[in-house]
Tab-separated table of C-alpha atoms in Angstrom:
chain	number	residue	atom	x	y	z
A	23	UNK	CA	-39.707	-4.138	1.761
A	24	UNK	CA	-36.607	-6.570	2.994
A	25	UNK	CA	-33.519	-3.557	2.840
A	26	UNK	CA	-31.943	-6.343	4.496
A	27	UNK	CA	-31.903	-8.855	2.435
A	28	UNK	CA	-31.400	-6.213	-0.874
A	29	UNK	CA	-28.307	-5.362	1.098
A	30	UNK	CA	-27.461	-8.713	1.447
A	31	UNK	CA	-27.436	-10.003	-2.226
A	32	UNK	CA	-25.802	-6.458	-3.740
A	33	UNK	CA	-22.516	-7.927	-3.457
A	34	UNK	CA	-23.132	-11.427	-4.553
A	35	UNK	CA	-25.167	-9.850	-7.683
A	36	UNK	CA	-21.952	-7.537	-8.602
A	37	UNK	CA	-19.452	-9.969	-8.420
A	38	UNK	CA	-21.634	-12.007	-10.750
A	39	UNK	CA	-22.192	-9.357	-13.709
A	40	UNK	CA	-18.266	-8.480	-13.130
A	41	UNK	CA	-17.135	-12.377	-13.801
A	42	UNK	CA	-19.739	-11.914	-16.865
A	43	UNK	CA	-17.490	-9.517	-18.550
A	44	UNK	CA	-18.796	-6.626	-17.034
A	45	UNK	CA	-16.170	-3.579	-15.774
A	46	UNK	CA	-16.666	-2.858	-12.299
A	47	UNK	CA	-18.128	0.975	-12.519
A	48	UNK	CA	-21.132	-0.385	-15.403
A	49	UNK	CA	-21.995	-3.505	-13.240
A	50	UNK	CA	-22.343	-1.386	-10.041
A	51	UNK	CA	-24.559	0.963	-12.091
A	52	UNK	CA	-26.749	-1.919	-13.294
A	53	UNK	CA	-26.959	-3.206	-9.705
A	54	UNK	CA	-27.780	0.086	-8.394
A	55	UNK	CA	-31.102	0.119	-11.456
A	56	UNK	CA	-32.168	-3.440	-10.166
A	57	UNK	CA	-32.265	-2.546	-6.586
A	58	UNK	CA	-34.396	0.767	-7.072
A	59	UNK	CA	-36.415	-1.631	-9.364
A	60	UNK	CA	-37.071	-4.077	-6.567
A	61	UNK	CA	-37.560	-1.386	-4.167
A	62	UNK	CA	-40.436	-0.653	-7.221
A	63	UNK	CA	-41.543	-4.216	-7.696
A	64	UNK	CA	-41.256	-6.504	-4.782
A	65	UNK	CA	-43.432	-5.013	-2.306
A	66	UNK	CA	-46.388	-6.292	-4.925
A	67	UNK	CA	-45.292	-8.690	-6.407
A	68	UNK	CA	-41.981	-10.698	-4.405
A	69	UNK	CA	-39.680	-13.181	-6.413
A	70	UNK	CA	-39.398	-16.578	-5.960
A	71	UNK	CA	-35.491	-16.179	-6.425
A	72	UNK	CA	-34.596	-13.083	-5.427
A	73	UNK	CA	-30.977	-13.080	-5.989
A	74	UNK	CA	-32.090	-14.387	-9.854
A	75	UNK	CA	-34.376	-11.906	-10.282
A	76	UNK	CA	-31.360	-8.744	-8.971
A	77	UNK	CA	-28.863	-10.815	-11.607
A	78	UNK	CA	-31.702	-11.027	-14.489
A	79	UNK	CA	-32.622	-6.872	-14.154
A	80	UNK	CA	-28.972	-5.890	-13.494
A	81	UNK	CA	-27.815	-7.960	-16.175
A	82	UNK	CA	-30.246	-6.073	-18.541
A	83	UNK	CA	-29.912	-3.149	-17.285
A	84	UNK	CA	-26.202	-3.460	-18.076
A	85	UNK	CA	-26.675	-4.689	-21.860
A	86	UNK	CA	-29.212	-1.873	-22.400
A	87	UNK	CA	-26.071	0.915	-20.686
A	88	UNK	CA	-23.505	-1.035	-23.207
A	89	UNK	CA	-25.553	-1.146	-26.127
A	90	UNK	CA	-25.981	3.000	-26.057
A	91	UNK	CA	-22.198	2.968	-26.558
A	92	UNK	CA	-20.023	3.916	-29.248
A	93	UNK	CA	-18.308	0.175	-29.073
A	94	UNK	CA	-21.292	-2.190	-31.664
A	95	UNK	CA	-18.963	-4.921	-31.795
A	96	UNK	CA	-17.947	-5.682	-28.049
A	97	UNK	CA	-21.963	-4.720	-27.422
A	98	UNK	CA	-23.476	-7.258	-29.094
A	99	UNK	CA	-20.783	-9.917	-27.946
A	100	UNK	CA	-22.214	-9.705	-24.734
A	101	UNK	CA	-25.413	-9.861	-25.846
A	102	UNK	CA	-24.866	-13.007	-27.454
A	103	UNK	CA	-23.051	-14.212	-24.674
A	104	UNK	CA	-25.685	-13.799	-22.082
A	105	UNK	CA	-26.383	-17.199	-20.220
A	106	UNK	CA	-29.380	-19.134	-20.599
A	107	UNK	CA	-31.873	-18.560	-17.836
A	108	UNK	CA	-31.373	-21.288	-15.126
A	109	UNK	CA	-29.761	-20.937	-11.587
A	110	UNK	CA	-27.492	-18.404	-10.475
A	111	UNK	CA	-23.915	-19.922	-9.069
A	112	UNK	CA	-23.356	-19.920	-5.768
A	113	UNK	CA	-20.023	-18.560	-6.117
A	114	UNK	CA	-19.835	-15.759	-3.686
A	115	UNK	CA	-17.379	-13.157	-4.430
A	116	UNK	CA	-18.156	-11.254	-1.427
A	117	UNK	CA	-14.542	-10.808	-0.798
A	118	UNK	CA	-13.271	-10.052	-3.876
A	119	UNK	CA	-15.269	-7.030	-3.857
A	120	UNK	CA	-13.947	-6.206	-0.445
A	121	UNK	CA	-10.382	-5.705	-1.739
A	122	UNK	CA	-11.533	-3.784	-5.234
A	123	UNK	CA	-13.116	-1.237	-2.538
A	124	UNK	CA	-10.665	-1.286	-0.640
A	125	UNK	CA	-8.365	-0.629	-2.816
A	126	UNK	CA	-4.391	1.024	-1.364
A	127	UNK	CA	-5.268	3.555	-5.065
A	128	UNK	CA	-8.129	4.769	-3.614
A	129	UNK	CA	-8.167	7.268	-0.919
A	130	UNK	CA	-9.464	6.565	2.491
A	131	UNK	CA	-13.073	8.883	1.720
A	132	UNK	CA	-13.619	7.035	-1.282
A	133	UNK	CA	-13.102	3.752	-0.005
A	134	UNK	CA	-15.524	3.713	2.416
A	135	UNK	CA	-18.064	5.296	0.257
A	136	UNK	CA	-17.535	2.723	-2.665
A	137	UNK	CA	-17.263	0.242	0.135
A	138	UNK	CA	-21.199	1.611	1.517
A	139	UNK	CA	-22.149	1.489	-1.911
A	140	UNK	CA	-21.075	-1.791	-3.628
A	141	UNK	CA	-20.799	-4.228	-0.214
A	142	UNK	CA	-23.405	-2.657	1.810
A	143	UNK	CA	-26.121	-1.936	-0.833
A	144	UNK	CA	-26.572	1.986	0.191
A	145	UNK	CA	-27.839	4.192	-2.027
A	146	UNK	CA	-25.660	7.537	-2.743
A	147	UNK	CA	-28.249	9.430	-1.099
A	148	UNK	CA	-28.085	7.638	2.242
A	149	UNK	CA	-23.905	7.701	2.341
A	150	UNK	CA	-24.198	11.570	1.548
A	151	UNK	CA	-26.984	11.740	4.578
A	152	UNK	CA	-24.833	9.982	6.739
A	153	UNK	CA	-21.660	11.931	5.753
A	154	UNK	CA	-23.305	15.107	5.883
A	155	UNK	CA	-22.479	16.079	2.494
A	156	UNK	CA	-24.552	17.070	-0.731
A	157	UNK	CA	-25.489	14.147	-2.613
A	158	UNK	CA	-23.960	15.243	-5.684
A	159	UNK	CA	-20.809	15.474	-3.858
A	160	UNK	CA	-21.124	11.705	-2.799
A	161	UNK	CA	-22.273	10.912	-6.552
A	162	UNK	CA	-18.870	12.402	-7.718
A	163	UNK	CA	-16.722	11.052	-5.069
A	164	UNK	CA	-18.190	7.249	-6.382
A	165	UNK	CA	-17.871	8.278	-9.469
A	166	UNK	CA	-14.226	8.934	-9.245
A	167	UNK	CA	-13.133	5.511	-6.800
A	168	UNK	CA	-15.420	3.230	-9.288
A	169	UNK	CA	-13.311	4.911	-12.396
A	170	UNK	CA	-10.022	4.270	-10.697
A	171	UNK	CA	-10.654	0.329	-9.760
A	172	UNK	CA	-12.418	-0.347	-13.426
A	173	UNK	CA	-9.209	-1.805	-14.698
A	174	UNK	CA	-8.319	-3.618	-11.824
A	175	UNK	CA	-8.079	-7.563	-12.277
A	176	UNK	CA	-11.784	-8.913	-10.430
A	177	UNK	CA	-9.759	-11.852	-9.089
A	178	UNK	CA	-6.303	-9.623	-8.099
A	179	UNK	CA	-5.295	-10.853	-4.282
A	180	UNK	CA	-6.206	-8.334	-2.266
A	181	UNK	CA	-5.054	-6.697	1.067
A	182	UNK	CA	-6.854	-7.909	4.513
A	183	UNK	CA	-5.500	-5.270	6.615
A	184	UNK	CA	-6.535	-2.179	3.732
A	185	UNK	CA	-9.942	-3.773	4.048
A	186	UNK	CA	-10.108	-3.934	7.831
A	187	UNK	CA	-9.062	-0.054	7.613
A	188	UNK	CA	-11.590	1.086	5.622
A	189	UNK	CA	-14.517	-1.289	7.617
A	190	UNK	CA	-12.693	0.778	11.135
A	191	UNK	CA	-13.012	4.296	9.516
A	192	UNK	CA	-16.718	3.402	8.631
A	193	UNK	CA	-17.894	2.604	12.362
A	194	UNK	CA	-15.754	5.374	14.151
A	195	UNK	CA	-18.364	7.483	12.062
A	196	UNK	CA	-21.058	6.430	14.303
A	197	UNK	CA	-24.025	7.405	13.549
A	198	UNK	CA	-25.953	10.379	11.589
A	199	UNK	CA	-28.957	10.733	9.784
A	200	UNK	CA	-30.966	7.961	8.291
A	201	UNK	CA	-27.817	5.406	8.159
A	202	UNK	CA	-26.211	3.543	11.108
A	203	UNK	CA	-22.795	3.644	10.716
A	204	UNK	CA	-21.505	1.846	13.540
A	205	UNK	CA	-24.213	-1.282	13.251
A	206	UNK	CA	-23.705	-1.146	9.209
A	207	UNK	CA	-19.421	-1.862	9.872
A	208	UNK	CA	-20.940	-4.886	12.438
A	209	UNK	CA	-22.545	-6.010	9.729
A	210	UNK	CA	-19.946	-5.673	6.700
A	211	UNK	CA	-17.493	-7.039	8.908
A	212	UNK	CA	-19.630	-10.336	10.067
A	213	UNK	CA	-19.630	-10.541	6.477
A	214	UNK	CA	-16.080	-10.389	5.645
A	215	UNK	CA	-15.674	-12.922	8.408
A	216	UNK	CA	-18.469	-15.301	6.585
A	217	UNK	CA	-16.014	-15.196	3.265
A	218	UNK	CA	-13.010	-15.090	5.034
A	219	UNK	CA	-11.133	-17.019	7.796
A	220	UNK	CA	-8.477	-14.697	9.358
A	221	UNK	CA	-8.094	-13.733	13.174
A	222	UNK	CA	-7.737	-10.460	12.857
A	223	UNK	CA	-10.972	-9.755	10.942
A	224	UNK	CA	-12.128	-11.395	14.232
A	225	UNK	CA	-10.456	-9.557	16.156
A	226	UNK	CA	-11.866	-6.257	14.590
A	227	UNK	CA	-15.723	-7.881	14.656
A	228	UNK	CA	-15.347	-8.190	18.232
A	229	UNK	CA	-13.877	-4.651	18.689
A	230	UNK	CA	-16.783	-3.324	17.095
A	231	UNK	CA	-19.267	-5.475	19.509
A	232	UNK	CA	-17.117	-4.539	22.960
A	233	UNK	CA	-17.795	-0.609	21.607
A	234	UNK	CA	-20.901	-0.529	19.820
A	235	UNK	CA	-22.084	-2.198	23.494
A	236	UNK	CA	-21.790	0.856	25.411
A	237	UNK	CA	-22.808	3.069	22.891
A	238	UNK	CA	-26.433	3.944	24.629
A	239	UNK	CA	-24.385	5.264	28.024
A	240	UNK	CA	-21.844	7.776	26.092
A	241	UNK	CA	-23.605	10.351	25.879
A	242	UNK	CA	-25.918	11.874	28.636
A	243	UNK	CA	-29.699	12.918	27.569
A	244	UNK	CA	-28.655	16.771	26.903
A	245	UNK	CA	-26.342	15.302	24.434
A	246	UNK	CA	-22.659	15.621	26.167
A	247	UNK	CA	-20.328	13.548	26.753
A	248	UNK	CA	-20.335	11.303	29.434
A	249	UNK	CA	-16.764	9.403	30.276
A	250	UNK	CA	-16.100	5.690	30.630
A	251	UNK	CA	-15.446	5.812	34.717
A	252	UNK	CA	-19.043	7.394	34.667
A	253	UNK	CA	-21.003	5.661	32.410
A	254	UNK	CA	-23.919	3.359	33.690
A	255	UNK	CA	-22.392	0.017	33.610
A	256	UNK	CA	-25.827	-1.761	34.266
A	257	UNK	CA	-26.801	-0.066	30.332
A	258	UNK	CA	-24.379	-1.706	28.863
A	259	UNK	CA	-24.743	-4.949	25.861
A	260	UNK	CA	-24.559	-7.906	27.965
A	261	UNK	CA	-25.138	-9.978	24.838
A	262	UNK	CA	-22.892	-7.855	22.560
A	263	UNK	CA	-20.329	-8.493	24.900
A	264	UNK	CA	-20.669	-12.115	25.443
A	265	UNK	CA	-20.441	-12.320	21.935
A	266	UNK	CA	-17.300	-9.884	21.477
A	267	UNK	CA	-15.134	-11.908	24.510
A	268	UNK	CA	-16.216	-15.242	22.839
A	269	UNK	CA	-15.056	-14.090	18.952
A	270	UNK	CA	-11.760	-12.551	20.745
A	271	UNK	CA	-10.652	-15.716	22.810
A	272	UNK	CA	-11.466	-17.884	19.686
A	273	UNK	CA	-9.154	-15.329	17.707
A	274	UNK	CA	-6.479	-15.023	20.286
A	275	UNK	CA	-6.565	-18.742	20.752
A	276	UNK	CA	-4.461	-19.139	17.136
A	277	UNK	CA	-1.723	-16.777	18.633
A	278	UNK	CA	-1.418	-14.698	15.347
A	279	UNK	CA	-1.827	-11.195	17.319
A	280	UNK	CA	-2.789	-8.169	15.164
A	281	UNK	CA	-3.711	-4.686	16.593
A	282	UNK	CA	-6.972	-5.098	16.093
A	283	UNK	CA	-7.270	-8.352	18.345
A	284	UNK	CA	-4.801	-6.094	21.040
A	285	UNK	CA	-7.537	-3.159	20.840
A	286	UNK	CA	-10.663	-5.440	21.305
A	287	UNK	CA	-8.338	-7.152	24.560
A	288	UNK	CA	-8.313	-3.549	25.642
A	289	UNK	CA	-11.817	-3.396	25.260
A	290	UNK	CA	-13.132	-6.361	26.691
A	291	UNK	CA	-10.776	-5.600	30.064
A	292	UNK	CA	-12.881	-2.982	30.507
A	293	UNK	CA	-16.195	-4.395	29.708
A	294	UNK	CA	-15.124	-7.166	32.285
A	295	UNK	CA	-14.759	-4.361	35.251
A	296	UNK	CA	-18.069	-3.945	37.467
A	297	UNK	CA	-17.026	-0.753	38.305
A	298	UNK	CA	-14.377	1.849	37.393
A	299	UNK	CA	-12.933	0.999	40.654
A	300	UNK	CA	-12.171	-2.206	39.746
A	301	UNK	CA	-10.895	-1.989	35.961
A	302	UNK	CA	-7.277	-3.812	35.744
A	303	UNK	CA	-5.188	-1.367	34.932
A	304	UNK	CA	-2.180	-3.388	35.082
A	305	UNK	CA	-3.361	-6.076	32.384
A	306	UNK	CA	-4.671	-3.348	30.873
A	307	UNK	CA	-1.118	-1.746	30.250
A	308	UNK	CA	0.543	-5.109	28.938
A	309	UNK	CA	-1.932	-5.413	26.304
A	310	UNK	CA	-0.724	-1.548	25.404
A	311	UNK	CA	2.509	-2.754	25.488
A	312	UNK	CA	1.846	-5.462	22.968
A	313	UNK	CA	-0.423	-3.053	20.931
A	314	UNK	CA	2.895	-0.339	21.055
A	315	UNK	CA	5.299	-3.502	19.303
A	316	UNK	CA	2.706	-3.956	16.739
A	317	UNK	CA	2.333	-0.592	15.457
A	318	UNK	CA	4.531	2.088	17.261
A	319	UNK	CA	1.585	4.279	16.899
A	320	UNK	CA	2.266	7.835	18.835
A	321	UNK	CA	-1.513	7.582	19.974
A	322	UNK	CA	-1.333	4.373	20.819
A	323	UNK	CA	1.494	5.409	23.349
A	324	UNK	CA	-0.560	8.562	24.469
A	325	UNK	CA	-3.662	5.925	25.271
A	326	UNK	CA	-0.837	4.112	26.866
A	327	UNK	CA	0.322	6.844	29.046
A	328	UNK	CA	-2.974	7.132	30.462
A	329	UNK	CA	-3.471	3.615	31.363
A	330	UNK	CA	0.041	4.193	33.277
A	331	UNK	CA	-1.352	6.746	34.787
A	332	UNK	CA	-3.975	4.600	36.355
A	333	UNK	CA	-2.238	1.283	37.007
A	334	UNK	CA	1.039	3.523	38.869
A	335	UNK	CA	-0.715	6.843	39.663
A	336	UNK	CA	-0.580	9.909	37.142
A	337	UNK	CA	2.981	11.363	38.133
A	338	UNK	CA	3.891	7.870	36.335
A	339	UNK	CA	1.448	8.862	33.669
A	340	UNK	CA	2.723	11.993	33.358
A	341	UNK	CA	6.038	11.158	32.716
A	342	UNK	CA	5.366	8.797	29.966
A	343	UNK	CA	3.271	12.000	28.748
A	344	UNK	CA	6.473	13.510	28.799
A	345	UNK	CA	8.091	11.641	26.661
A	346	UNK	CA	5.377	11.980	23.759
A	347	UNK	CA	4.961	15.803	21.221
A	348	UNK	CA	2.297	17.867	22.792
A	349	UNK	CA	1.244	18.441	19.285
A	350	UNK	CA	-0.536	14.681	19.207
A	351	UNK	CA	-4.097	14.920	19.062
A	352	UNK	CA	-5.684	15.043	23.045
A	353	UNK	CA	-2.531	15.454	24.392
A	354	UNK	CA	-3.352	18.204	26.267
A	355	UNK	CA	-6.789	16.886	27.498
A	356	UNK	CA	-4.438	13.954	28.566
A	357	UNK	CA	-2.580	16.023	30.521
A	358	UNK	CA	-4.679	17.809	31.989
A	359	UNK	CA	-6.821	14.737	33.275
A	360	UNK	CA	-3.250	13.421	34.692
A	361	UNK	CA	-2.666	17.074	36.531
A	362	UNK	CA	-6.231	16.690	37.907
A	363	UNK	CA	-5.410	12.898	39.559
A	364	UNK	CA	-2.201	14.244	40.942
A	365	UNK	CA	-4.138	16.690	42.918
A	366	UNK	CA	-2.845	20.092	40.546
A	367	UNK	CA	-6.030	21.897	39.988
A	368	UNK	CA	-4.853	25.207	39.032
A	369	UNK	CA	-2.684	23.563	36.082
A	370	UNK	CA	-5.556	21.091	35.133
A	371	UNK	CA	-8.182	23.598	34.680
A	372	UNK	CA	-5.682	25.690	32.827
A	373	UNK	CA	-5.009	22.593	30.348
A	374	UNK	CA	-8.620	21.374	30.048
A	375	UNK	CA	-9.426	25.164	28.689
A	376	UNK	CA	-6.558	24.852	26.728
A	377	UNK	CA	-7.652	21.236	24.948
A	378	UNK	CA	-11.353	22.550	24.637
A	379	UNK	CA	-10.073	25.410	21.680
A	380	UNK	CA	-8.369	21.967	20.093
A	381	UNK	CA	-10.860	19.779	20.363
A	382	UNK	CA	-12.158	18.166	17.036
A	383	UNK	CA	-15.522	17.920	17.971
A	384	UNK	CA	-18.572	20.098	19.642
A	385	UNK	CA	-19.169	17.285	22.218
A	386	UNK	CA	-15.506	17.570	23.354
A	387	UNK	CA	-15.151	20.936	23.408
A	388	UNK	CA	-17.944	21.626	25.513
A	389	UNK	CA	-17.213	18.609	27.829
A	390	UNK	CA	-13.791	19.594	28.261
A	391	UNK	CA	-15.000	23.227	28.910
A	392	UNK	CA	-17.395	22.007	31.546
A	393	UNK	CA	-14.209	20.452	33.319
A	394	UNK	CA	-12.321	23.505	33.165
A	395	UNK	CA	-15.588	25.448	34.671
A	396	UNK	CA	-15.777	22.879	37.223
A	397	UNK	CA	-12.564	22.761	38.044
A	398	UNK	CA	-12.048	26.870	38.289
A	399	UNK	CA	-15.477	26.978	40.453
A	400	UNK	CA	-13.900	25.238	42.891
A	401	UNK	CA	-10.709	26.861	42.936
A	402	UNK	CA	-12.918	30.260	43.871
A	403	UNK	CA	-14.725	28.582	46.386
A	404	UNK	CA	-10.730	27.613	48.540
């Protein structure tokens, strides 16, 4: 069985049954039928046309949901409006369905699970598997987003950035359970960039490939976390990150600069660095400062206080810290990795116990513990 290529067509097949006449929430229903029924079917007996065959069931599917409904009239409209067998278009309204996900009505949870669900092709099961969360849970949180985009326009001009948003929420997920996270927003966002010309869509493609490339040296084989300075360089995506530098210059080349081109510039300076050693810190910081004008994002300046911190030593790093509210998320483990490089042990262990109790995650909090251990060990041993 080709999940790929069911995943492919699912948006191409929706977009089709909505131009039909079909609202958004029954067509994504009728989709959802055909692809269990070629999940059924195909492995026996594989269409010629696949993408026909998804459009034929779906279509069905739908007129058999709208003819159990209260509404005879409209019902059998459609029914005698169904089109004559023959190709399908080739219209692909790929993006269109992008921005109905994406919708700014919707929240951000419900936007990436429509977005899983009517882009990608998942089924609610594998979004609630990968979200950790009971399926019915999932069902109703679909059910809800698909209810509040049914009356919006199909052909309404959507919002790039909303889009790019929800695609960025979807691979800082990562990975859990049977779903990919991470390589599922590579591959909704190559396909935003098939449908769409627009550099920063580029620019967040390639910040996906520059991460997703060191994603087998994160994490050590006990499961914690392992830090960028540390990680095993020679592990790293060669190819992803040919291919993220490449898409970047191409996008920076237009000189349109979004954040998400600045981030993946970020990125790629340290993807260019042999060692940890040699990491240009300096470039490193301008892009930071570019990234700063674009969205005056506190955490942007806290990641930019660090890279200060490197580039002019951490007592310059530090006082940028200053300048920032210690109630921004890491900005304690911030400053306590500044204390440490200015030689202040006592205060750095302190802090990095300190950040462990706030940290959002297991993997943190036991990495940052394991600093302040380390830290306090050798402070006993003076």
């Amino acid at each position: 069985m080709n999940e790929a290529l069911l995943r492919s067509l699912t948006p191409s097949v929706l977009g089709i049954l909505v131009r039909r006449g079909a609202d958004f929430a029954a067509a994504e229903d009728a989709v959802q039928d055909a692809l269990v029924e070629a999940v059924r079917v195909w492995p026996e007996e594989r269409p010629r046309d696949p993408k026909g065959w998804l459009v034929t069931v779906a279509w069905r599917r739908f007129l058999d949901a709208t003819r159990a409904e209260a509404a005879r009239r409209r019902r059998e409209d459609l029914v005698d409006e169904e089109p004559a067998p023959g190709p399908v278009p080739a219209a692909d309204d790929t993006l269109q369905l992008y921005f109905l996900c994406g919708h700014p009505s919707l929240t951000p949870s419900s936007a990436v699970a429509l977005t899983l669900r009517a882009v990608g092709g998942l089924t609610t099961r594998q979004i609630a598997r990968a979200y950790l969360v009971p399926e019915a849970t999932m069902a109703q949180r679909i059910s809800r987003a698909k209810r509040t985009v049914s009356g919006v326009p199909f052909d309404q001009p959507g919002d790039v950035a909303t889009v790019l948003r929800v695609l960025y929420l979807v691979f800082n997920e990562g990975y859990s359970g049977d779903v990919d996270l991470a390589a599922e927003a590579i591959r909704l966002t190559r396909q935003l960039a098939a449908a769409i010309d627009h550099p920063e869509v580029a620019g967040l493609l390639a910040l996906m490939l520059l991460h997703h490339a060191r994603r087998a040296t994160r994490t050590a084989p006990d499961g914690s976390l392992v830090p960028l300075a540390e990680q095993d360089r020679g592990r790293w995506d060669t190819g992803a990150i040919t291919e993220g530098v490449g898409i970047l210059q191409a996008a920076l080349a237009r000189d349109r600069l979004g954040e998400f081109q600045a981030q993946a510039a970020i990125a790629a300076l340290h993807a260019d660095a042999p060692t940890a050693e040699e990491t240009d810190w300096v470039q490193i910081v301008e892009w930071y400062d570019e990234l700063v004008g674009l969205t005056d994002s506190p955490v942007v300046r806290l990641n930019r206080a660090v890279a200060v911190g490197e580039a002019d030593g951490p007592r310059a790093g530090l006082a940028e810290l200053a300048a920032l509210s210690d109630t921004l998320p890491r900005h304690t483990a911030v400053a306590a990795y500044l204390h440490e490089r200015d030689g202040d042990l006592p205060t750095a262990a302190r802090l990095y116990a300190e950040a462990a109790h706030k940290a959002p995650t297991l993997a943190e909090r036991d990495h940052l513990t394991r600093r302040a251990a380390r830290l306090n060990a050798g402070l006993r041993r003076r």
